[in-house]
Amino acid sequence: MEKLELPAVEENFAALMNFLEERLDRSGLDSENLMLIKIAFEEIIVNVIHYAYGADGGSICVLIDFLEDPKRLFIEVRDRGVPFNPLERADPDIHASVEERAIGGLGIFMTKKIMDSVTYRREDETNILTMIEAIR
Amino acid sequence: MGNNFSIEVSGTVAKVTLVDKIDTTNAPALADELKKLIGKNLERVVFLVKDLKYISSAGLRAIVFAKQKIGQNVQVYLIGAAKEIHNIFKMTGFDSFVKIQDTYED
């Protein structure tokens, strides 16, 4: 298990993405899956950076691991901000006409579509979002 | 293309070239530039994306914005998308209002 904890600010977006990318490079996943997992991860960390904390700020913690039997990628994103379960948000209607297209909720919808499993729990005043993707 | 995009307007057509990545860091600048197209009586906004390798929801929001705000009758095109990018448009239902083509001719 590898871990990176940084202040949850826009300036650390690239460092957080790099942390994931460097680990994905040795995952054996194909290029389409790599891109999709990066998108799923971006949506989650951007949510934390933008919404988890008020003016005082706080940290974001990312944990990445490769699990065996069956082989899968494990990503966990933690923050100690306001309790927020992004999975409770209703999915956007992707069949709505463009005029009626709501702009919100698209990111978390994509994350749920991309990853095999996305779960949320609140523990020790921490939001914990766990994403798992099988490596085939 | 410091922001990974460039916009060129000719008559009623705006061509928007997107390269490499459109993510949370550069999508707001793209949306700002697209806003400048409001009121220009455009008929088409053509996204040229053959060298685009990554687009997150932030980038998709900028594209929906193009369709919703630039004009009721604007047709949005996505040209030259790699399979991965095409699949994102399908996953999100964006393929229902964006014309996806391999090539574009004026």
PDB file of C-alpha atoms in Angstrom, chain A residues 10 13 17 21 31-32 35-36 38-39 42-43 46 50 94 98-99 101 103 106-107 109-110 113-114, chain B residues 21 23-25 53-57 60-61 64 67-68 72 83-85 87-88 91-94 97:
ATOM      1  CA  GLU A  10      -5.875  23.063  -6.524  1.00  0.00           C
ATOM      2  CA  PHE A  13      -3.963  18.422  -8.309  1.00  0.00           C
ATOM      3  CA  MET A  17      -2.606  12.744 -10.515  1.00  0.00           C
ATOM      4  CA  GLU A  21      -0.158   7.716 -12.956  1.00  0.00           C
ATOM      5  CA  SER A  31      -4.283   2.445 -22.397  1.00  0.00           C
ATOM      6  CA  GLU A  32      -8.068   2.869 -22.488  1.00  0.00           C
ATOM      7  CA  MET A  35      -7.303   6.829 -19.132  1.00  0.00           C
ATOM      8  CA  LEU A  36     -10.661   5.854 -17.648  1.00  0.00           C
ATOM      9  CA  LYS A  38      -7.430   8.560 -14.280  1.00  0.00           C
ATOM     10  CA  ILE A  39     -10.762  10.208 -15.127  1.00  0.00           C
ATOM     11  CA  GLU A  42      -9.777  13.079 -11.129  1.00  0.00           C
ATOM     12  CA  GLU A  43     -13.508  13.376 -10.458  1.00  0.00           C
ATOM     13  CA  VAL A  46     -11.499  17.452  -7.585  1.00  0.00           C
ATOM     14  CA  HIS A  50     -13.424  21.980  -4.186  1.00  0.00           C
ATOM     15  CA  ILE A  94     -27.941  10.794 -19.889  1.00  0.00           C
ATOM     16  CA  VAL A  98     -29.126  18.712 -24.549  1.00  0.00           C
ATOM     17  CA  GLU A  99     -31.230  21.696 -23.519  1.00  0.00           C
ATOM     18  CA  ARG A 101     -28.901  18.445 -19.677  1.00  0.00           C
ATOM     19  CA  ILE A 103     -24.289  19.966 -15.784  1.00  0.00           C
ATOM     20  CA  LEU A 106     -21.603  13.959 -14.441  1.00  0.00           C
ATOM     21  CA  GLY A 107     -18.209  13.334 -12.837  1.00  0.00           C
ATOM     22  CA  PHE A 109     -21.618   9.228 -12.681  1.00  0.00           C
ATOM     23  CA  MET A 110     -18.545   8.577 -14.840  1.00  0.00           C
ATOM     24  CA  LYS A 113     -19.540   3.674 -14.698  1.00  0.00           C
ATOM     25  CA  ILE A 114     -15.776   3.270 -15.006  1.00  0.00           C
TER      26      ILE A 114
ATOM     27  CA  LYS B  21      -5.611  16.588 -22.013  1.00  0.00           C
ATOM     28  CA  ASP B  23      -9.097  18.304 -17.399  1.00  0.00           C
ATOM     29  CA  THR B  24     -10.000  20.376 -14.367  1.00  0.00           C
ATOM     30  CA  THR B  25      -6.908  22.567 -14.825  1.00  0.00           C
ATOM     31  CA  LYS B  53      -5.952  11.676 -25.274  1.00  0.00           C
ATOM     32  CA  TYR B  54      -7.937  12.534 -22.155  1.00  0.00           C
ATOM     33  CA  ILE B  55     -11.122  14.408 -21.297  1.00  0.00           C
ATOM     34  CA  SER B  56     -12.742  14.476 -17.862  1.00  0.00           C
ATOM     35  CA  SER B  57     -16.203  15.718 -16.927  1.00  0.00           C
ATOM     36  CA  LEU B  60     -17.406  17.573 -21.219  1.00  0.00           C
ATOM     37  CA  ARG B  61     -19.139  20.376 -19.339  1.00  0.00           C
ATOM     38  CA  VAL B  64     -22.320  20.877 -23.286  1.00  0.00           C
ATOM     39  CA  LYS B  67     -24.273  23.475 -27.302  1.00  0.00           C
ATOM     40  CA  GLN B  68     -26.542  25.044 -24.694  1.00  0.00           C
ATOM     41  CA  GLN B  72     -30.159  27.023 -30.126  1.00  0.00           C
ATOM     42  CA  LYS B  83     -11.775   5.026 -29.688  1.00  0.00           C
ATOM     43  CA  GLU B  84     -11.256   5.869 -26.006  1.00  0.00           C
ATOM     44  CA  ILE B  85     -12.568   9.417 -26.441  1.00  0.00           C
ATOM     45  CA  ASN B  87     -16.386   5.751 -25.781  1.00  0.00           C
ATOM     46  CA  ILE B  88     -16.531   8.533 -23.195  1.00  0.00           C
ATOM     47  CA  MET B  91     -20.853   6.499 -21.858  1.00  0.00           C
ATOM     48  CA  THR B  92     -22.213   9.921 -20.981  1.00  0.00           C
ATOM     49  CA  GLY B  93     -24.874  10.057 -23.697  1.00  0.00           C
ATOM     50  CA  PHE B  94     -23.098  12.984 -25.350  1.00  0.00           C
ATOM     51  CA  PHE B  97     -26.324  15.653 -29.487  1.00  0.00           C
TER      52      PHE B  97
END
